[in-house]
PDB file of C-alpha atoms in Angstrom:
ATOM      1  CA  UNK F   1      49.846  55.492-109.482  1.00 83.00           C
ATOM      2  CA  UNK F   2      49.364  54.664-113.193  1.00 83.00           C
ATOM      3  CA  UNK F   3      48.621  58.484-114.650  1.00 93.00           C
ATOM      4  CA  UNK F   4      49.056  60.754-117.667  1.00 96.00           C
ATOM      5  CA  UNK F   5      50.165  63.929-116.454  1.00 97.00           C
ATOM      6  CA  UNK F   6      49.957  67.484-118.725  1.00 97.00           C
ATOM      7  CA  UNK F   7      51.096  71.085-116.920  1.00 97.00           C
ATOM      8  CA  UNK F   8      49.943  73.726-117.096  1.00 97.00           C
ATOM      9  CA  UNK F   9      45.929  72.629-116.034  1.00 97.00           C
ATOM     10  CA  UNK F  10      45.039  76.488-117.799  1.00 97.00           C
ATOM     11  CA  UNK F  11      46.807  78.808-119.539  1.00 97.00           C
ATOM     12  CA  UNK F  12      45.530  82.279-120.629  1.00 97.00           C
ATOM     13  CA  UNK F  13      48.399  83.647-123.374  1.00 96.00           C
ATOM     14  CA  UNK F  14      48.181  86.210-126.392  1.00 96.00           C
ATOM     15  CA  UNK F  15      48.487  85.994-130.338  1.00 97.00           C
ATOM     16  CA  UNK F  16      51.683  84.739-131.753  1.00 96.00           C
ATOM     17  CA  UNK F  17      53.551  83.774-127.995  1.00 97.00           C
ATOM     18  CA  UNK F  18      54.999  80.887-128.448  1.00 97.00           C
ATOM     19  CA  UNK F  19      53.393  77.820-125.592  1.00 97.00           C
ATOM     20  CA  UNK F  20      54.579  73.902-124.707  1.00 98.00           C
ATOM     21  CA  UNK F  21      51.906  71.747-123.235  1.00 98.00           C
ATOM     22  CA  UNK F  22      54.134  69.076-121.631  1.00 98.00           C
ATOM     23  CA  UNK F  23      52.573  65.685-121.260  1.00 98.00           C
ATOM     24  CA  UNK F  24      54.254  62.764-119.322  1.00 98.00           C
ATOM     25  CA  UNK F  25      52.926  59.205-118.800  1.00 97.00           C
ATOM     26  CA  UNK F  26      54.071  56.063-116.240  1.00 95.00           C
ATOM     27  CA  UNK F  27      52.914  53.383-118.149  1.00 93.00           C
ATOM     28  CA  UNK F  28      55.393  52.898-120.710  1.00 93.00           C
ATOM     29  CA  UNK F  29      53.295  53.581-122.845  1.00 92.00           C
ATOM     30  CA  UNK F  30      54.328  53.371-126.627  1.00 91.00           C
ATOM     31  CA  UNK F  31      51.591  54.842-128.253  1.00 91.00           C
ATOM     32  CA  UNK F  32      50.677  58.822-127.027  1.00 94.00           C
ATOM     33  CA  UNK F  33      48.565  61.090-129.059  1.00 95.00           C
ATOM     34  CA  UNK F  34      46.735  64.905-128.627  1.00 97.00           C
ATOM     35  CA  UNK F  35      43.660  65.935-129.130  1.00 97.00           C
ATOM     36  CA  UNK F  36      41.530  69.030-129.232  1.00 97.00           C
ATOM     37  CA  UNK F  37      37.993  69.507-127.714  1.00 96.00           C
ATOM     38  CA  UNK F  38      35.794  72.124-129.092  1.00 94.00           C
ATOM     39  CA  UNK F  39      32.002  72.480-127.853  1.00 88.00           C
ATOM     40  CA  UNK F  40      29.689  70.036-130.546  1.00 85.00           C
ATOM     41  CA  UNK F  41      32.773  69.144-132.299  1.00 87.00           C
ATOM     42  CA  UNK F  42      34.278  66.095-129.879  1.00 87.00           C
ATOM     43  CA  UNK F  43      37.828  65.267-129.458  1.00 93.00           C
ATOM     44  CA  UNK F  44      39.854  65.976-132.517  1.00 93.00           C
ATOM     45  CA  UNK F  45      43.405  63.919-133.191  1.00 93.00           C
ATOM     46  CA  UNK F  46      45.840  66.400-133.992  1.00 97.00           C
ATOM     47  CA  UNK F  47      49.680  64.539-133.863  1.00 96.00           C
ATOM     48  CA  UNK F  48      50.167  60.734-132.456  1.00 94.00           C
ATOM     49  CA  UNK F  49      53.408  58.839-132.113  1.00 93.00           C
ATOM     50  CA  UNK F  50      53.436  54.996-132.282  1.00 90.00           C
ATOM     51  CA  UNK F  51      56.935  55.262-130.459  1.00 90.00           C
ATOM     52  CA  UNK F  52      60.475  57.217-129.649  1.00 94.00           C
ATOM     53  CA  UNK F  53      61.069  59.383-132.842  1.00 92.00           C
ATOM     54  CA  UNK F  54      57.764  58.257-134.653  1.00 92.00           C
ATOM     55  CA  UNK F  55      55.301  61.026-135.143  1.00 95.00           C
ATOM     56  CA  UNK F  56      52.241  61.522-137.244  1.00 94.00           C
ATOM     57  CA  UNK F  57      49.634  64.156-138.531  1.00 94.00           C
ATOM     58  CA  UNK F  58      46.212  63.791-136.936  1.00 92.00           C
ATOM     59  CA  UNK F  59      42.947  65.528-138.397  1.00 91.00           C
ATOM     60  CA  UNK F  60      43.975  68.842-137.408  1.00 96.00           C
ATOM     61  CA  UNK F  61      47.706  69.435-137.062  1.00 97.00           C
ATOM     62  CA  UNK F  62      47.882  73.079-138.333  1.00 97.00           C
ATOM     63  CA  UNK F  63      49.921  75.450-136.084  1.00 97.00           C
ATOM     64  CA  UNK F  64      51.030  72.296-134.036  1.00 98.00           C
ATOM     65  CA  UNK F  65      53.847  70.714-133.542  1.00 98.00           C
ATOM     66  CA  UNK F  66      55.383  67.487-131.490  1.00 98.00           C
ATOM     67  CA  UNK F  67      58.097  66.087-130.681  1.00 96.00           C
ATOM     68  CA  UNK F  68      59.271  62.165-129.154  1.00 97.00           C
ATOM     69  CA  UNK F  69      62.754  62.110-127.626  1.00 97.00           C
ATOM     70  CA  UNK F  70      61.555  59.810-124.651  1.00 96.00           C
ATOM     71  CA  UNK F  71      59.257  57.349-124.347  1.00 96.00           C
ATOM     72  CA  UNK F  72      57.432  58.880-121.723  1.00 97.00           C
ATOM     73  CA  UNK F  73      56.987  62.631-122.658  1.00 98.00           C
ATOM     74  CA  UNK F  74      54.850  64.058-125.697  1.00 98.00           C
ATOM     75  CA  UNK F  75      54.994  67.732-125.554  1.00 98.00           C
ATOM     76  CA  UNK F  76      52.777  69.558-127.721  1.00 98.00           C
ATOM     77  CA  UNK F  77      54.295  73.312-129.446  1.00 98.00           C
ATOM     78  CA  UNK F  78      52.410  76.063-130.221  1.00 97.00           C
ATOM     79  CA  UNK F  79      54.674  78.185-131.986  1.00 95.00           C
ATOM     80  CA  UNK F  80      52.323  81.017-132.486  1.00 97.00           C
ATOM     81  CA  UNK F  81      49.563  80.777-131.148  1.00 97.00           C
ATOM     82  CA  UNK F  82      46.262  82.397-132.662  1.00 97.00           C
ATOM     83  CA  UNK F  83      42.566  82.519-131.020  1.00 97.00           C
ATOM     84  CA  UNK F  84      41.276  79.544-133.118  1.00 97.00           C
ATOM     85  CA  UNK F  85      42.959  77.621-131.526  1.00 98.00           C
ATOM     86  CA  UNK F  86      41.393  78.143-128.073  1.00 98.00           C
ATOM     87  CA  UNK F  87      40.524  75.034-126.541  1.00 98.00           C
ATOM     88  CA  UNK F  88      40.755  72.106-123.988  1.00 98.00           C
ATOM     89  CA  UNK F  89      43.350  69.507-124.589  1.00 98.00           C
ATOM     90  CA  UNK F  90      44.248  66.545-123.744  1.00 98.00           C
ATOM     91  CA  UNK F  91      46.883  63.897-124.073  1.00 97.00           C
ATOM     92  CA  UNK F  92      46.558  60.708-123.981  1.00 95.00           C
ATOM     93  CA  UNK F  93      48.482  57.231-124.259  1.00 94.00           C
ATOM     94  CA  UNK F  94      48.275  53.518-125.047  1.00 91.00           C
ATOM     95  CA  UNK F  95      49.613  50.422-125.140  1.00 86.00           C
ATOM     96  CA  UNK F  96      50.425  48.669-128.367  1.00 75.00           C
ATOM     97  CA  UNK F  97      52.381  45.594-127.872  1.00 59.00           C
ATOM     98  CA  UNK F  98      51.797  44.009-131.195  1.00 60.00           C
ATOM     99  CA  UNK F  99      48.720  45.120-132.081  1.00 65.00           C
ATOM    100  CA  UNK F 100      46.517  48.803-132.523  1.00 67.00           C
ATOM    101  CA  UNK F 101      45.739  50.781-129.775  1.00 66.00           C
ATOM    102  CA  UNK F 102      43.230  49.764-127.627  1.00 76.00           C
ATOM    103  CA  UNK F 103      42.506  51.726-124.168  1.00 87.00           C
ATOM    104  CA  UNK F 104      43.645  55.515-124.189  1.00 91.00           C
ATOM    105  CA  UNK F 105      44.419  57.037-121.278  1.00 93.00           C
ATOM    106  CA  UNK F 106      44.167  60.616-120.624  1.00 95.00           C
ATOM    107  CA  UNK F 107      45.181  63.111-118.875  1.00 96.00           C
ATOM    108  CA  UNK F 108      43.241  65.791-116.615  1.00 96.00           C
ATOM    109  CA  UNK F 109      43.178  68.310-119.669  1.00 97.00           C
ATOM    110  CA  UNK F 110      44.930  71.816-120.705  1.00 98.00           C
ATOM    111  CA  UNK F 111      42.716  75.014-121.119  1.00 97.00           C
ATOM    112  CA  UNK F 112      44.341  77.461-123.318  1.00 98.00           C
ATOM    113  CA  UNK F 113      42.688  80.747-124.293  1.00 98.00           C
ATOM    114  CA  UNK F 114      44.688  82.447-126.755  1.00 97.00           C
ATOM    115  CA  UNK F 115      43.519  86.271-126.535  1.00 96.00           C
TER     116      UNK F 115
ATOM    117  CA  UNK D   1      37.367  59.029-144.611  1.00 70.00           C
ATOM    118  CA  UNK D   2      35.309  57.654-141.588  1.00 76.00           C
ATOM    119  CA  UNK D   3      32.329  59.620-140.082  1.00 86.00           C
ATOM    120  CA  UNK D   4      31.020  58.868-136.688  1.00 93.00           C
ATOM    121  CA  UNK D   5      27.669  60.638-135.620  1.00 95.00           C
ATOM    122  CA  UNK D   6      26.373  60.181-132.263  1.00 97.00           C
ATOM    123  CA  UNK D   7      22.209  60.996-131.249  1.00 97.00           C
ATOM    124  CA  UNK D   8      21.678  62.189-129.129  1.00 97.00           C
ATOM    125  CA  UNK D   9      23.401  65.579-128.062  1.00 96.00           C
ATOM    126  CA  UNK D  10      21.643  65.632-125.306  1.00 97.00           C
ATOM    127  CA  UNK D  11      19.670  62.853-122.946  1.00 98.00           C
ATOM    128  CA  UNK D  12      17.911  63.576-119.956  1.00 98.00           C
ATOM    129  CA  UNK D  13      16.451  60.524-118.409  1.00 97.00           C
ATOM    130  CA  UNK D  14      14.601  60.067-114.830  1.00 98.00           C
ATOM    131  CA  UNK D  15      16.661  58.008-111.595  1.00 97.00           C
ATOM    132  CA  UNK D  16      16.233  54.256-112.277  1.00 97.00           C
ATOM    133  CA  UNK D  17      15.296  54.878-115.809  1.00 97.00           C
ATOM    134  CA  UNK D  18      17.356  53.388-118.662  1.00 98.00           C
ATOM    135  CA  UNK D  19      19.213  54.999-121.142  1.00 98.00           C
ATOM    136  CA  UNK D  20      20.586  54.649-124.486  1.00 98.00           C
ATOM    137  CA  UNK D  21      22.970  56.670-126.991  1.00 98.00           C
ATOM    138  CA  UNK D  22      23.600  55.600-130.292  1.00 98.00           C
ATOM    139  CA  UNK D  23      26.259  55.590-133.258  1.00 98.00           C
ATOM    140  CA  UNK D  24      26.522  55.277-136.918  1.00 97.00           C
ATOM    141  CA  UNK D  25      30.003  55.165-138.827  1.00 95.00           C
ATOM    142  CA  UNK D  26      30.513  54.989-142.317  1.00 92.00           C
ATOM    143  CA  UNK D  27      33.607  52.814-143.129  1.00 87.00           C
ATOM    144  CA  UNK D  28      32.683  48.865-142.896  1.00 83.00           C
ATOM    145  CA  UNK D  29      36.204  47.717-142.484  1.00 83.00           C
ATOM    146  CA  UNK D  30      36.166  49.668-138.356  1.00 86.00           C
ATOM    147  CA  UNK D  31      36.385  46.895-135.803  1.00 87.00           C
ATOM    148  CA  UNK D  32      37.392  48.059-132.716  1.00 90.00           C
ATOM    149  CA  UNK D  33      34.080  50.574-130.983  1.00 94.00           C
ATOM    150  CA  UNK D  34      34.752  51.743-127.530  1.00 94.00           C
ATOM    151  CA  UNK D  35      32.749  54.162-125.462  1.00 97.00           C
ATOM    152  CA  UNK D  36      34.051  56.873-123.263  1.00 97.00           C
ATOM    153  CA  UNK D  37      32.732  58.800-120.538  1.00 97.00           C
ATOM    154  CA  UNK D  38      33.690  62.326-119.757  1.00 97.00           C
ATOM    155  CA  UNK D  39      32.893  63.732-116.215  1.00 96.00           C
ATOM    156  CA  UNK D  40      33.165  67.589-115.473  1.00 93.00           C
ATOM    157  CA  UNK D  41      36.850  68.885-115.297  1.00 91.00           C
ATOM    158  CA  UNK D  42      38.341  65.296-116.242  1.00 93.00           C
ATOM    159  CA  UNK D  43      39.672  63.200-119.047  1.00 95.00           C
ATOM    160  CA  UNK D  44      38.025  60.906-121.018  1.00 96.00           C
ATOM    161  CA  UNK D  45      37.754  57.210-119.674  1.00 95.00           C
ATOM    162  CA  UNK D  46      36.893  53.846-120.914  1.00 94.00           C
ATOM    163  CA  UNK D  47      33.828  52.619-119.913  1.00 96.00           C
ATOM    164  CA  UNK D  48      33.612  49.270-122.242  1.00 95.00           C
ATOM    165  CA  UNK D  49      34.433  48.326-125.532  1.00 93.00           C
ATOM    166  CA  UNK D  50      33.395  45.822-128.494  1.00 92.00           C
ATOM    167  CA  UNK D  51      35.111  44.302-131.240  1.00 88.00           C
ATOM    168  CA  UNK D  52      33.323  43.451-134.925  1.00 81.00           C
ATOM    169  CA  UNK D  53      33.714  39.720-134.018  1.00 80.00           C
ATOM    170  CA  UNK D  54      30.849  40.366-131.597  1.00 82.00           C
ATOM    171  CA  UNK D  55      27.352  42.016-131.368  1.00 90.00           C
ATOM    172  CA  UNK D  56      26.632  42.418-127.576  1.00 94.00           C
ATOM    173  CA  UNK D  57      28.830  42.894-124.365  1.00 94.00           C
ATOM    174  CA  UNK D  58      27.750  43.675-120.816  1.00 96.00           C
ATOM    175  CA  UNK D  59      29.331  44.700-117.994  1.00 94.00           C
ATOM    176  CA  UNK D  60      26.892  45.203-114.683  1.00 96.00           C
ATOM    177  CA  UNK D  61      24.385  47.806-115.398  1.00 97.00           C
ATOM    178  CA  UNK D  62      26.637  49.074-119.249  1.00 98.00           C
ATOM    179  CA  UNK D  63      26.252  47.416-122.003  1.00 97.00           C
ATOM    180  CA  UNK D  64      27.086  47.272-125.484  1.00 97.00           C
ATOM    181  CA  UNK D  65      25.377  46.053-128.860  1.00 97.00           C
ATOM    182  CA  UNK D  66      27.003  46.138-132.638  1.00 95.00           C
ATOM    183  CA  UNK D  67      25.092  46.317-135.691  1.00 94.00           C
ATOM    184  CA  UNK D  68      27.829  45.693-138.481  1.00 91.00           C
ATOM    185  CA  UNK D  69      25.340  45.540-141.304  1.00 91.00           C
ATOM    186  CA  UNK D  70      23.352  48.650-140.312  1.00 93.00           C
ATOM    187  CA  UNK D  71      27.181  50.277-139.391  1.00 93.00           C
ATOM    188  CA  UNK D  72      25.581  51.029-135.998  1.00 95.00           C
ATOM    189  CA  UNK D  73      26.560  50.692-132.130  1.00 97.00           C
ATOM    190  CA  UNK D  74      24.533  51.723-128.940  1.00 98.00           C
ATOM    191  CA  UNK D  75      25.611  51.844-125.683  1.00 98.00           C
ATOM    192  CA  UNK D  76      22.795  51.264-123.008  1.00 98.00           C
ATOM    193  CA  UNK D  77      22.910  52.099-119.580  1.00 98.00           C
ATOM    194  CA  UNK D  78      20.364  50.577-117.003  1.00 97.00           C
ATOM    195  CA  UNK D  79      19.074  51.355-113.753  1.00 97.00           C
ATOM    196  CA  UNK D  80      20.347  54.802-113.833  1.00 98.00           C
ATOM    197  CA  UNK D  81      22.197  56.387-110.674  1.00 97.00           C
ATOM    198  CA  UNK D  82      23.506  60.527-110.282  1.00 96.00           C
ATOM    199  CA  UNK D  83      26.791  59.411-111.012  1.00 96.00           C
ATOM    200  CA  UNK D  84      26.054  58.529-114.193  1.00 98.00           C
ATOM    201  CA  UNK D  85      25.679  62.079-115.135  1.00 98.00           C
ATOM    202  CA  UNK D  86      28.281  62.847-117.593  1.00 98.00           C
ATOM    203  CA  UNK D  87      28.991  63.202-121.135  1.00 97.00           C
ATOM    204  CA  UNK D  88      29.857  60.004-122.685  1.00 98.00           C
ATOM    205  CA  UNK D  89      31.408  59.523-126.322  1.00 97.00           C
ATOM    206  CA  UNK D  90      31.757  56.648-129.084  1.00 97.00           C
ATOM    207  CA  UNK D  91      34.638  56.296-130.690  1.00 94.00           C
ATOM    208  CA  UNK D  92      35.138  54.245-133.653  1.00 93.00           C
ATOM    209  CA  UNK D  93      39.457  52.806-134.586  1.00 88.00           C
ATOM    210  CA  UNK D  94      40.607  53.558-137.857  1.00 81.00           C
ATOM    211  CA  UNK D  95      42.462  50.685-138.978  1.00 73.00           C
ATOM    212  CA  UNK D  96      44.661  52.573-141.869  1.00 71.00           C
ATOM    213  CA  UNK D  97      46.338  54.391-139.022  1.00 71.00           C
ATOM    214  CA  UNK D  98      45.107  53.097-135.663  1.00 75.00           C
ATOM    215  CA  UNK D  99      43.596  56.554-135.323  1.00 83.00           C
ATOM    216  CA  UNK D 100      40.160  56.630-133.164  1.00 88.00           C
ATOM    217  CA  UNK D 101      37.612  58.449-134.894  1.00 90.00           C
ATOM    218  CA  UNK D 102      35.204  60.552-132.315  1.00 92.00           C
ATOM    219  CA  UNK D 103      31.661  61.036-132.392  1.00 94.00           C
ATOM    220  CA  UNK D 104      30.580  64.505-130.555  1.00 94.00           C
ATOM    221  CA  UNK D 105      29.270  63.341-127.473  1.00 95.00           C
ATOM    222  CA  UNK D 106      26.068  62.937-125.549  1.00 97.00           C
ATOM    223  CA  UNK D 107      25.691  64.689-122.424  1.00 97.00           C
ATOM    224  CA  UNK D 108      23.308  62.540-119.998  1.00 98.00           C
ATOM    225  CA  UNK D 109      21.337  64.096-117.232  1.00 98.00           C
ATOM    226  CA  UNK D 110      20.023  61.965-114.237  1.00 97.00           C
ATOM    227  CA  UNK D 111      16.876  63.460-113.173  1.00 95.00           C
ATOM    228  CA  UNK D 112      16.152  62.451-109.202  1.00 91.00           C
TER     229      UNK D 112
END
């Protein structure tokens, strides 16, 4: 089954622990991106990569990082983590094949609580 | 930068009824507008999706229209049904950086 996959589904953690949110797709995908949902605010971009070893800032990249070894894994790094950025997350992915981005696909979401 | 605002936050609309959920963006050189829809505990998926080189696209009871001169796009939903309950989202492609640009959502409530 054609899926985007992220682990862990929740996560409660404290200030300043360090976190991965791993995020794998079975598409073959080149295109895979995060974003952030906050209540009233929608779904925020915060890194995207267009392929292996090809990342880029979003809107909101503070206290993020990413990383693109493989085609089919985007995980996202909290390195320490702080309560603004509580949230639900999600990864998602998309073809490209010549052209932009059309159809994302996402995954089932992450909800982190930083305490 | 591009600005997407969606109205309205919230729509609450009887069985059978129609409904509709609009979007305004502010850069004119966006050509790519797809809508989500959200339901409870999921992701995000595609519902439908128009491109500037059109103003209208249907697909069974969903349908979409484009304004380009007004910088507007509604997506309209007829014949209502409980499962379309959800929280639905525009979205409008950046073209600088194939980025999507997300308006906040409207959360539709089926009344039966």
């Amino acid at each position: 089954e054609a899926q985007v996959t992220q682990n862990p589904r929740y996560l409660i953690t404290v200030t300043g622990k360090k976190l991965t949110v791993t995020c794998s797709q079975n598409m073959n995908h080149e295109y895979m991106s995060w974003y952030r949902q906050d209540p009233g605010l929608g779904l925020r971009q915060i890194y995207y990569s267009m392929n292996v070893e090809v990342t880029d800032k979003g809107d909101v990249p503070e206290g993020y990082k990413v990383s693109r070894k493989e085609k089919r894994n985007f995980p996202l790094i909290l390195e320490s983590p702080s309560p603004n950025q509580t949230s639900l997350y999600f990864c998602a992915s998309s073809i490209i094949a010549g052209g932009p981005p059309d159809t994302q696909y996402f995954g089932p979401g992450t909800r982190l609580t930083v305490l | 930068g591009e600005n997407v605002e969606q109205h309205p936050s919230t729509l609450s609309v009887q069985e059978g009824d129609s409904a509709v959920i609009k979007c305004t963006y502010s850069d004119s050189a966006s050509n790519y507008f797809p809508w989500y829809k959200q339901e409870l505990g999921k992701g995000p998926q595609l519902i439908i999706d128009i491109r500037s080189n059109v103003g209208e696209k249907k697909d069974q009871r969903i349908a979409v229209t484009l304004n380009k001169t007004a910088k507007h796009f509604s997506l309209h939903i007829t014949e209502t049904q409980p499962e379309d309950s959800a929280v639905y989202f525009c979205a409008v492609l950046r073209d600088s950086n194939y980025q999507l640009i997300w308006g906040a959502g409207t959360k539709l409530i089926i009344k039966p």
